[in-house]
mmCIF file of C-alpha atoms in Angstrom:
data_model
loop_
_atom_site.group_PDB
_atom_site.id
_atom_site.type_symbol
_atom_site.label_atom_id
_atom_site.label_comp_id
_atom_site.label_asym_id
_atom_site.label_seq_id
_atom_site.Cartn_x
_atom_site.Cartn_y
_atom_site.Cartn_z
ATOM 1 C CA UNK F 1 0.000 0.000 0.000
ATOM 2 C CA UNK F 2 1.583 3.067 -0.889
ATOM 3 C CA UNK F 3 0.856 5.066 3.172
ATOM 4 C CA UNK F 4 3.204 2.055 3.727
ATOM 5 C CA UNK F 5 6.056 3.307 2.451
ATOM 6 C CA UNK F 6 5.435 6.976 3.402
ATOM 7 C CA UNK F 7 7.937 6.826 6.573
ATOM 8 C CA UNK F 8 10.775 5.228 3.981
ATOM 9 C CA UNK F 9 10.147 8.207 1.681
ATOM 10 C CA UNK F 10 10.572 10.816 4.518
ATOM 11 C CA UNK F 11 13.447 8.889 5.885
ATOM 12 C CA UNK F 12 15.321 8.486 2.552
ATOM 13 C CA UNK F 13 14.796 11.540 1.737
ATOM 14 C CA UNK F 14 15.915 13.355 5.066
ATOM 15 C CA UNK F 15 19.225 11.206 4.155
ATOM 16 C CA UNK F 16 19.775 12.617 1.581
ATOM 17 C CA UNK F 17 19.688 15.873 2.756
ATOM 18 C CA UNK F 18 22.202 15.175 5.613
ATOM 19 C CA UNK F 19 24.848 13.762 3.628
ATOM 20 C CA UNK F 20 24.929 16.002 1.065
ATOM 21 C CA UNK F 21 27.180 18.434 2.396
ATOM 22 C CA UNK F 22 29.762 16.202 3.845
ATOM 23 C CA UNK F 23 29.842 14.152 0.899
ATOM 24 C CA UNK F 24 30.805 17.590 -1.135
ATOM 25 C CA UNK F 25 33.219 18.476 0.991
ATOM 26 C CA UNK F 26 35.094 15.326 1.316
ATOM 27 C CA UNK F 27 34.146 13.843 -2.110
ATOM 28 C CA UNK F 28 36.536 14.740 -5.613
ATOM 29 C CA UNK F 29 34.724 17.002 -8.162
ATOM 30 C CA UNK F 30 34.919 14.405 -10.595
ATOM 31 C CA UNK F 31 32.772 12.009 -8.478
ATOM 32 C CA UNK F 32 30.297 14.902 -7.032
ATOM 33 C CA UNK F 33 29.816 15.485 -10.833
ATOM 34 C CA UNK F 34 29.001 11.890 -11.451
ATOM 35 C CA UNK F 35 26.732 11.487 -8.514
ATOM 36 C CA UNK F 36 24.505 15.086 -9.679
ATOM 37 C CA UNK F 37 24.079 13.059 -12.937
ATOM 38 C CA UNK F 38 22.594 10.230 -11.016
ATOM 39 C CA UNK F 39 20.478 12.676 -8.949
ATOM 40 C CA UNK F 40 19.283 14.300 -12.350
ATOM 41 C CA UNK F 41 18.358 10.842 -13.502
ATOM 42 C CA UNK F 42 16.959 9.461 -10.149
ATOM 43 C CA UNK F 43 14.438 12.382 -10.574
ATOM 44 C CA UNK F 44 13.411 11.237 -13.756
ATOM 45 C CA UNK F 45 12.771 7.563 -12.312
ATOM 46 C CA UNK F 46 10.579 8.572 -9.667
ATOM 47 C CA UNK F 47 8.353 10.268 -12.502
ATOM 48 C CA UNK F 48 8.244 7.200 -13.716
ATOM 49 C CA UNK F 49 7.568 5.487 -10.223
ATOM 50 C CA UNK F 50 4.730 8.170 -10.201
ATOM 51 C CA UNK F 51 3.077 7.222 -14.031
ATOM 52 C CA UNK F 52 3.903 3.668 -14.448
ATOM 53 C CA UNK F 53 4.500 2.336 -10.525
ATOM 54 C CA UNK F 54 1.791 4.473 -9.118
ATOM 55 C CA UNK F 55 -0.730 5.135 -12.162
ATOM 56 C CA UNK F 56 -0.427 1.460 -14.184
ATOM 57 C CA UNK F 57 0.474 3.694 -17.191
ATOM 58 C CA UNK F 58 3.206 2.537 -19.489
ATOM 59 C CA UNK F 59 5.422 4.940 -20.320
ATOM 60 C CA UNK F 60 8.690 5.463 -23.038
ATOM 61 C CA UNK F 61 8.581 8.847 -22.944
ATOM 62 C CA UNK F 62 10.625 9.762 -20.043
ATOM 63 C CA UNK F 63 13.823 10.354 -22.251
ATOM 64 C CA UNK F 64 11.963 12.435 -24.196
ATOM 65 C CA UNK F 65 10.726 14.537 -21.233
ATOM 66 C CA UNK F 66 14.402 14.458 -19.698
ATOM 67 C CA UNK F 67 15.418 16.194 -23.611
ATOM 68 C CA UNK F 68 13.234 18.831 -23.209
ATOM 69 C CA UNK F 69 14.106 19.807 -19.759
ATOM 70 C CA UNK F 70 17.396 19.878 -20.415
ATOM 71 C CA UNK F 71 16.975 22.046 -23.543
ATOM 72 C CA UNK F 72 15.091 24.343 -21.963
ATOM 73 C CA UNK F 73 17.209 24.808 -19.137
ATOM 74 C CA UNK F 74 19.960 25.424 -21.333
ATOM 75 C CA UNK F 75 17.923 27.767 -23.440
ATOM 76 C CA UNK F 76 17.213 29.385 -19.866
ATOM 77 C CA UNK F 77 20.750 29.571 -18.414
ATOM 78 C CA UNK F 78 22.341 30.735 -21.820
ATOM 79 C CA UNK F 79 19.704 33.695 -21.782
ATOM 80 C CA UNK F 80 20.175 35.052 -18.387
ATOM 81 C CA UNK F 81 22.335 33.037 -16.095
ATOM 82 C CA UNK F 82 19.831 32.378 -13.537
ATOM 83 C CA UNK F 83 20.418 30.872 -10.462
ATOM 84 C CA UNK F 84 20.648 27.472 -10.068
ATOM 85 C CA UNK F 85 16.348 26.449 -9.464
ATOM 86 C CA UNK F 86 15.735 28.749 -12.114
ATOM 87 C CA UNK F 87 16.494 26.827 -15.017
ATOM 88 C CA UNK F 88 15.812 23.483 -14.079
ATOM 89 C CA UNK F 89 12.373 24.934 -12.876
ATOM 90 C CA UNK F 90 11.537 26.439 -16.381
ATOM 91 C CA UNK F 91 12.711 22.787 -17.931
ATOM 92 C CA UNK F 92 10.435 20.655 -15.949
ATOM 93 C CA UNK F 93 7.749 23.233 -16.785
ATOM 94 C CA UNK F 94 8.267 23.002 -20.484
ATOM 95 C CA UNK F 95 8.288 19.191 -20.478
ATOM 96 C CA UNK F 96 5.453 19.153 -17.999
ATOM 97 C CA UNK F 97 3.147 21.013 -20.800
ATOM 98 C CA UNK F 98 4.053 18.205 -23.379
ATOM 99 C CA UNK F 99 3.629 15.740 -20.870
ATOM 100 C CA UNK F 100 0.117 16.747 -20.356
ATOM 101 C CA UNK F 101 -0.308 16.282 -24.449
ATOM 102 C CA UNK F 102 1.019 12.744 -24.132
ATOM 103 C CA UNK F 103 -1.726 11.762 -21.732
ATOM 104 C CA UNK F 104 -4.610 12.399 -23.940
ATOM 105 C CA UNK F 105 -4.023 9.118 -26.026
ATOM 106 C CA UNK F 106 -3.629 7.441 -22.925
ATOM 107 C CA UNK F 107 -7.112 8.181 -21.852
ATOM 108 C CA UNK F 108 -7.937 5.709 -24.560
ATOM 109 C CA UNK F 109 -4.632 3.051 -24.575
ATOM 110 C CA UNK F 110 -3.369 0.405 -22.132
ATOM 111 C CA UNK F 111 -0.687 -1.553 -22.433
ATOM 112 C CA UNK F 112 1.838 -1.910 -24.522
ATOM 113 C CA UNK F 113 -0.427 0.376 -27.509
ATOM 114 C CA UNK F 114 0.482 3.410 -25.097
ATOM 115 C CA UNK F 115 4.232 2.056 -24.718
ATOM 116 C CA UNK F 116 4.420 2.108 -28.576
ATOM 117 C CA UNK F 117 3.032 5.606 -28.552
ATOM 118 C CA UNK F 118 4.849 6.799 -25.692
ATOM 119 C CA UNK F 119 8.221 5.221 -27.435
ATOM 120 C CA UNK F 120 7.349 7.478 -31.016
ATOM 121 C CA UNK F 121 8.256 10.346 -29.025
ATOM 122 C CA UNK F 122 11.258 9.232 -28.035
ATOM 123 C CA UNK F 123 12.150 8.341 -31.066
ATOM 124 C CA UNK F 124 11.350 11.525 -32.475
ATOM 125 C CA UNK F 125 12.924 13.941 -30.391
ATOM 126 C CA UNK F 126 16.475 13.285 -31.621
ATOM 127 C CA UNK F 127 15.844 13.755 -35.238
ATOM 128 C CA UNK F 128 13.866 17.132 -34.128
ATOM 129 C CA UNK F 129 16.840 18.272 -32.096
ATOM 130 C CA UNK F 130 19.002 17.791 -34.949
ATOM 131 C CA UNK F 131 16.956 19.694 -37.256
ATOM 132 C CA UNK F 132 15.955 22.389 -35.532
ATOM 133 C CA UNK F 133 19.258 23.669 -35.158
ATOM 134 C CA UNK F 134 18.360 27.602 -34.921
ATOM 135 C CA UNK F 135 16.951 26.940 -31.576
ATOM 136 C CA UNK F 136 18.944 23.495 -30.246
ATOM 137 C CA UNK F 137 22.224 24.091 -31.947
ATOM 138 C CA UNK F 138 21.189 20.938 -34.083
ATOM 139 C CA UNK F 139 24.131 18.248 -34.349
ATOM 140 C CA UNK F 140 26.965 20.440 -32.245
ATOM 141 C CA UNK F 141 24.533 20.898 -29.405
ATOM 142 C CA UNK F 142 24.836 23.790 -26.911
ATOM 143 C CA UNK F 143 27.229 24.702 -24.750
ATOM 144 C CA UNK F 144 25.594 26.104 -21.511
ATOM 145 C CA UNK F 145 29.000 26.991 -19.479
ATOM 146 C CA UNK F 146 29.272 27.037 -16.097
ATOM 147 C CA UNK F 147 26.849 27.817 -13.306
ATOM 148 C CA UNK F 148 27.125 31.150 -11.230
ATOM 149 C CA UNK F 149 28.235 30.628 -7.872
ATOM 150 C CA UNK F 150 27.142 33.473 -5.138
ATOM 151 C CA UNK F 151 30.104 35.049 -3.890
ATOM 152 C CA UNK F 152 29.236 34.667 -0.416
ATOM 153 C CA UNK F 153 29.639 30.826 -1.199
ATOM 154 C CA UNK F 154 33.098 28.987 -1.075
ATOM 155 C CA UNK F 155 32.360 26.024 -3.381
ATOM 156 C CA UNK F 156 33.595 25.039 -6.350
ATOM 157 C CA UNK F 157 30.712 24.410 -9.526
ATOM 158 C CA UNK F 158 30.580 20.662 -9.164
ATOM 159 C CA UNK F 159 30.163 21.046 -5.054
ATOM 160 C CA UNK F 160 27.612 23.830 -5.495
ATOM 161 C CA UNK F 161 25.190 21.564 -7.934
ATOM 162 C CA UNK F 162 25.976 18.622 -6.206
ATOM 163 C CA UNK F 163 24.253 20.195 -2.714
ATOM 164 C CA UNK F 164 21.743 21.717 -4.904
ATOM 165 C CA UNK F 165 21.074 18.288 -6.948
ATOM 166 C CA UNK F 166 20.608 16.439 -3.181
ATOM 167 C CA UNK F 167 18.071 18.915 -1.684
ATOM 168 C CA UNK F 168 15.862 18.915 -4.919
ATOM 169 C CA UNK F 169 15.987 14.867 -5.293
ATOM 170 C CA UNK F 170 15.071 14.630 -1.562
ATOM 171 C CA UNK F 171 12.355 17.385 -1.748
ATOM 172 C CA UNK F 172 10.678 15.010 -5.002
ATOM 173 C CA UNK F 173 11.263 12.085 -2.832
ATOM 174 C CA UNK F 174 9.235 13.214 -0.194
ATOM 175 C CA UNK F 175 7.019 14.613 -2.078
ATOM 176 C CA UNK F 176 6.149 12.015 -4.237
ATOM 177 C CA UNK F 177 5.851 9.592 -1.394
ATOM 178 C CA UNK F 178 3.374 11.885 0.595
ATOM 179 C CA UNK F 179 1.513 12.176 -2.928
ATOM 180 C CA UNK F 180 0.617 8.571 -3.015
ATOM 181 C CA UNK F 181 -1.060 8.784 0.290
ATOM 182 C CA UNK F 182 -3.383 11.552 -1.185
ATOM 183 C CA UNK F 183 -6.905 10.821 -2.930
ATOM 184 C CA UNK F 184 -4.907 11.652 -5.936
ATOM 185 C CA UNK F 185 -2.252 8.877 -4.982
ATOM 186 C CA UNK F 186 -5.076 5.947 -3.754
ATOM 187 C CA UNK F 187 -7.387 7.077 -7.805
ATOM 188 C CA UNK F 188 -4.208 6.423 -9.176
ATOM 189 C CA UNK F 189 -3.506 2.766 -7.745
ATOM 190 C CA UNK F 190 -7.148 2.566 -8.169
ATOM 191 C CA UNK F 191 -6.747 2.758 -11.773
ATOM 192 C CA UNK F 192 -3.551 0.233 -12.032
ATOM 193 C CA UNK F 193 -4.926 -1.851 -10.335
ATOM 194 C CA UNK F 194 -8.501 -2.313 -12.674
ATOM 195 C CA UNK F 195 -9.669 0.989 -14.383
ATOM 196 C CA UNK F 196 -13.036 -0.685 -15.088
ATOM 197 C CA UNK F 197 -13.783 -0.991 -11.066
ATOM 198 C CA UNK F 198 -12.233 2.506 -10.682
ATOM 199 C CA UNK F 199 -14.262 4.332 -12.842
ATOM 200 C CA UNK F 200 -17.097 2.844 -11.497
ATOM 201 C CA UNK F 201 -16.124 4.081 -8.122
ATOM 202 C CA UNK F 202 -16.090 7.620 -9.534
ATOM 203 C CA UNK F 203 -12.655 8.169 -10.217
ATOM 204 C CA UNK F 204 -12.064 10.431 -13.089
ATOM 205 C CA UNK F 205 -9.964 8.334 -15.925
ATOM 206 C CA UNK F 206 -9.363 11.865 -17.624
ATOM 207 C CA UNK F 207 -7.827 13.559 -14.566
ATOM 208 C CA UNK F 208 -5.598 10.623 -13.390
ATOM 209 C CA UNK F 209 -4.017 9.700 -16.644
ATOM 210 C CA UNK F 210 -3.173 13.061 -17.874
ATOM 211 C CA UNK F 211 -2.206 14.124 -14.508
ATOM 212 C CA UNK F 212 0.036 11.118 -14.055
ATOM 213 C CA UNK F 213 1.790 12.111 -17.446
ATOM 214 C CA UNK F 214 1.540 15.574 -16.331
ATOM 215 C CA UNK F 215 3.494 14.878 -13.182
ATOM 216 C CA UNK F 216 6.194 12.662 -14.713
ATOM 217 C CA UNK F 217 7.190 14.988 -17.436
ATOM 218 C CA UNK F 218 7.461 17.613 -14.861
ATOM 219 C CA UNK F 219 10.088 15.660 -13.158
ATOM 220 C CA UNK F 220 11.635 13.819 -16.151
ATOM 221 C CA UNK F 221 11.965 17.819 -17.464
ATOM 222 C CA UNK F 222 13.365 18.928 -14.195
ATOM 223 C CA UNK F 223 15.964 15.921 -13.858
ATOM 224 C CA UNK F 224 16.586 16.878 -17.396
ATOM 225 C CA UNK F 225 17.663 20.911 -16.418
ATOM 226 C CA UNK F 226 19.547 19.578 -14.010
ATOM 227 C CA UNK F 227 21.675 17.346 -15.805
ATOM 228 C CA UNK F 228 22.092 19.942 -18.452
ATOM 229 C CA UNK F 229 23.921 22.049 -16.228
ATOM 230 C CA UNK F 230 25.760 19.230 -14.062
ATOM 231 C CA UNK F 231 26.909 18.365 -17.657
ATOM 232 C CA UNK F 232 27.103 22.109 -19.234
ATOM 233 C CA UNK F 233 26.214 20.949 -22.580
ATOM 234 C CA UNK F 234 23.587 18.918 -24.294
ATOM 235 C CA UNK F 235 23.471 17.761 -27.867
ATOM 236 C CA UNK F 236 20.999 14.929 -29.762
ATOM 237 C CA UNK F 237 23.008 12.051 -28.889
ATOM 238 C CA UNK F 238 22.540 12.527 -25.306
ATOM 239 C CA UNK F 239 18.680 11.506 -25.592
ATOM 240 C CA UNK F 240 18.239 8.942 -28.243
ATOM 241 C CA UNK F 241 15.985 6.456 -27.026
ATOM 242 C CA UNK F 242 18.316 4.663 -25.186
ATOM 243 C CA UNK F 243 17.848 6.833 -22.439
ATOM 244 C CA UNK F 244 14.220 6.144 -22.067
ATOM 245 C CA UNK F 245 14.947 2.039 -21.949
ATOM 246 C CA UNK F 246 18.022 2.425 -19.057
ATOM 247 C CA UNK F 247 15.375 5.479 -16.848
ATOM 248 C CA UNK F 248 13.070 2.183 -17.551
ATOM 249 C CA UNK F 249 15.601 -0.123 -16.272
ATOM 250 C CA UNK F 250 16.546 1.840 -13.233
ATOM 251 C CA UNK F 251 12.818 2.037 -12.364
ATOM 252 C CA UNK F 252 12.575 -1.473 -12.156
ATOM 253 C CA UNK F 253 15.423 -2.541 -10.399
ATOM 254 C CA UNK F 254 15.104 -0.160 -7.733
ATOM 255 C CA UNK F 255 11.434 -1.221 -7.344
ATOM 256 C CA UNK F 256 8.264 0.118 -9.673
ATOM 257 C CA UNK F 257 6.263 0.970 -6.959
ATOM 258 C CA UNK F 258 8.634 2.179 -4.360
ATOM 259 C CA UNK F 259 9.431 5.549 -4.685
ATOM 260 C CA UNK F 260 12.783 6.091 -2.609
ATOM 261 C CA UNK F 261 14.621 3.479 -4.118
ATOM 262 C CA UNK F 262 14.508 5.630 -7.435
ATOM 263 C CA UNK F 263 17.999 6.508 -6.286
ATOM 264 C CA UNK F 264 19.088 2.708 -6.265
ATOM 265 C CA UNK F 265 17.582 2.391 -9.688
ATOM 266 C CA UNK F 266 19.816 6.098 -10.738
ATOM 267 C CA UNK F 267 23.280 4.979 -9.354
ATOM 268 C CA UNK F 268 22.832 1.267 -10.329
ATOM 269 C CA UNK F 269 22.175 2.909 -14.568
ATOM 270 C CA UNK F 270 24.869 5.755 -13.824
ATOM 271 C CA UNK F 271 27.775 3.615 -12.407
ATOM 272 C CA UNK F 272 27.307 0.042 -13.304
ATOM 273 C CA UNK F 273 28.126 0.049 -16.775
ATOM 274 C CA UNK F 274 31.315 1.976 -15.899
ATOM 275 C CA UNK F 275 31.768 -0.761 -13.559
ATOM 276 C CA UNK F 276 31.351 -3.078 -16.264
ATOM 277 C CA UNK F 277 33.039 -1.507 -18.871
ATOM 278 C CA UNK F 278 36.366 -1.197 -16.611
ATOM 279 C CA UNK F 279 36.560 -4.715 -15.997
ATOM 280 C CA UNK F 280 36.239 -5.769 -19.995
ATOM 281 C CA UNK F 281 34.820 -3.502 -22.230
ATOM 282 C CA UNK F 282 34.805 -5.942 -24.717
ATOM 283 C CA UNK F 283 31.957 -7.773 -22.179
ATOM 284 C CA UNK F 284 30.497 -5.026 -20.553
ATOM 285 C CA UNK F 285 26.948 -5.595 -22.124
ATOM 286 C CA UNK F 286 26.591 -8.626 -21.083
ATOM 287 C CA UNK F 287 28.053 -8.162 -17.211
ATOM 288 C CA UNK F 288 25.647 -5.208 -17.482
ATOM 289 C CA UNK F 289 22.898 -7.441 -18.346
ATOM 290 C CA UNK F 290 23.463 -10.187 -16.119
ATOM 291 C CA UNK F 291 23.682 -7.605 -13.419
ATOM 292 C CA UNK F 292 20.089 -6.468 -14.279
ATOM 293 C CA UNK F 293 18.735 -9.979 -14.207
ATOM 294 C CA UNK F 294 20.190 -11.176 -10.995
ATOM 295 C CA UNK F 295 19.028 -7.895 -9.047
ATOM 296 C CA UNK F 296 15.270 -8.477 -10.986
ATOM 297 C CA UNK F 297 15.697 -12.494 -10.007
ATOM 298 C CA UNK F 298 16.502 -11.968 -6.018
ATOM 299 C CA UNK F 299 14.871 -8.124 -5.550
ATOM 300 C CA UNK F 300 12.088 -8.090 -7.793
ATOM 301 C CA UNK F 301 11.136 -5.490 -5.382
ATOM 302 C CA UNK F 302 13.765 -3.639 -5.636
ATOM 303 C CA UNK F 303 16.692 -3.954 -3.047
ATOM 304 C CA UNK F 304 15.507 -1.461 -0.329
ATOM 305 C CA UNK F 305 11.894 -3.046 -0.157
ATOM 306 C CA UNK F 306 13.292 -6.682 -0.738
ATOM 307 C CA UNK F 307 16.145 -6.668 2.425
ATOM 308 C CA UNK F 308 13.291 -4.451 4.619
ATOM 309 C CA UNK F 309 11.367 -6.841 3.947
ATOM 310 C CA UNK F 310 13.737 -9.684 4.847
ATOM 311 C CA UNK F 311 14.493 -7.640 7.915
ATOM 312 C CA UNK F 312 11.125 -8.089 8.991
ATOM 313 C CA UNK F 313 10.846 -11.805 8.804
ATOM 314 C CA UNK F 314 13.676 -12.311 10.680
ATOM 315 C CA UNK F 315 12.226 -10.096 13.178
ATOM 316 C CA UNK F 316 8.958 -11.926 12.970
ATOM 317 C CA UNK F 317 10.457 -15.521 13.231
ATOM 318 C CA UNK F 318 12.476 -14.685 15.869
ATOM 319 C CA UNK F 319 9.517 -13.439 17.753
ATOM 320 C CA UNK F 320 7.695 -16.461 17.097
ATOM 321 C CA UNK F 321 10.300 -18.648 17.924
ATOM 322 C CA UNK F 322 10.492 -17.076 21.450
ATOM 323 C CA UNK F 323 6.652 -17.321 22.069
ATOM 324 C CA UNK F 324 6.064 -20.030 24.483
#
């Protein structure tokens, strides 16, 4: 049940926020860069927790959302160098709006009709990119510099975002987890769970599906402004639609339904293939497959929910085993 996981949210999330600044203090910029990257994508995966976890819908867009953000945000920070919310803020806002268009066909698709559709537009938005080069920099891309730093703040670029990057992921976190506790939250299981028996309870189809998109393009978009300026440059091939299959894959093995382990799901797609690829790049697809199917094979949960869970029956079985 999703109040269930409510305390894991707030606790995750409050974790977050109480490591960040030791970690960028202590932590080389090369590493605090890598880890903002993996906050910008663990964003993006709880949208998806939100519209496919949450909602039931099924959803290949999320690269696509996470393009748009990121373009906009650059489009945003090239224009007036706004602080750092600023931009990211205008990108999820952008990719929110087309988010919202992307729901209306799923007012009338399930299933894997709606993943086709959903996966058009991420198939599209590279060869857009590319030719709308007046406003996108087409093939060379855009190059966004680096982000202002107050002067009152001693921190390099990488240690400013990375702080910044930590308080927003925890603030969605919580968010999102306190969401699914809400009437919106409990119409939107409703509907995964059989849209025929929630409709008939009253819930609006219309409202749920298109908010659901709604939601997770806001935070696909807003992961996506953030990574544009962790990265300071975005171009086509960043978002082909690739991306949209590994935001997939780092929703699932962190756990569909479970919210905070979005950040498993981000660091597992940011760092394992590096992982892989140092110890034989000649293999690293297939470690980096058989990696995904042993997690999915003993967490199908996810690994937060599936050793909290183990936790528990330990507790329980030693409890029982002390009963007289």
């Amino acid at each position: 049940m999703p109040s269930a996981r409510i305390p894991m949210g707030s606790a995750v999330a409050l974790l977050l926020a109480l490591i960040a600044l030791p970690l960028a203090m202590f932590v080389p910029a090369f590493t605090l860069n890598q880890l903002t990257i993996a906050a910008s994508l663990g964003i993006a995966i709880v949208g998806l927790n939100v519209v496919t976890g949450l909602a039931g819908q099924a959803s290949l867009a999320q690269g696509a959302f996470f393009a748009v953000g990121a373009y906009a945000a650059g489009l945003v920070q090239m224009a007036w160098a706004a602080p750092v919310p600023i931009a990211p803020i205008a990108g999820a806002l952008f990719a929110s709006v087309l988010g919202l268009l992307t729901g209306l066909p799923a007012i009338r698709l399930r299933g894997h009709y709606l993943a086709v559709v959903t996966l058009g537009l991420s198939v599209a938005i590279v060869p857009i990119a590319n030719r709308w080069s007046s406003l996108t920099g087409g093939g060379a891309g855009l190059n966004i510099g680096s982000v202002p730093i107050p002067s009152f703040i001693a921190a390099g670029a990488d240690q400013y975002l990375f702080v910044w990057a930590s308080g927003i992921i925890a603030i969605v976190i919580f968010a999102a987890s306190r969401m699914a506790a809400t009437p919106l939250g409990i119409a939107m299981a409703a509907t995964r769970e059989n849209q025929v028996a929630a409709a008939a309870m009253g819930v609006d189809m219309r409202t749920v599906k298109i908010g659901a998109f709604g939601a997770s393009a806001f935070l696909g978009g807003l992961g996506g402004g953030i990574y544009a300026l962790s990265t300071g440059f975005v171009a086509p091939e960043n978002f082909t639609p690739t991306l949209s299959l590994m935001l997939l894959v780092g929703a699932v093995i962190g756990g569909i339904r479970s919210i905070p382990s979005a950040i498993v799901g981000a660091l597992f797609i940011q760092f394992v293939p590096q992982f892989t690829a140092a110890v034989d790049k000649h293999l690293a697809g297939v470690l980096f497959g058989l990696a995904i199917v042993l997690l999915i094979r003993f967490f199908p949960d996810g690994p937060i929910e599936g050793l909290a869970n183990f936790a528990l029956r330990r507790v329980a079985n030693s409890d029982a085993r002390k009963t007289p």
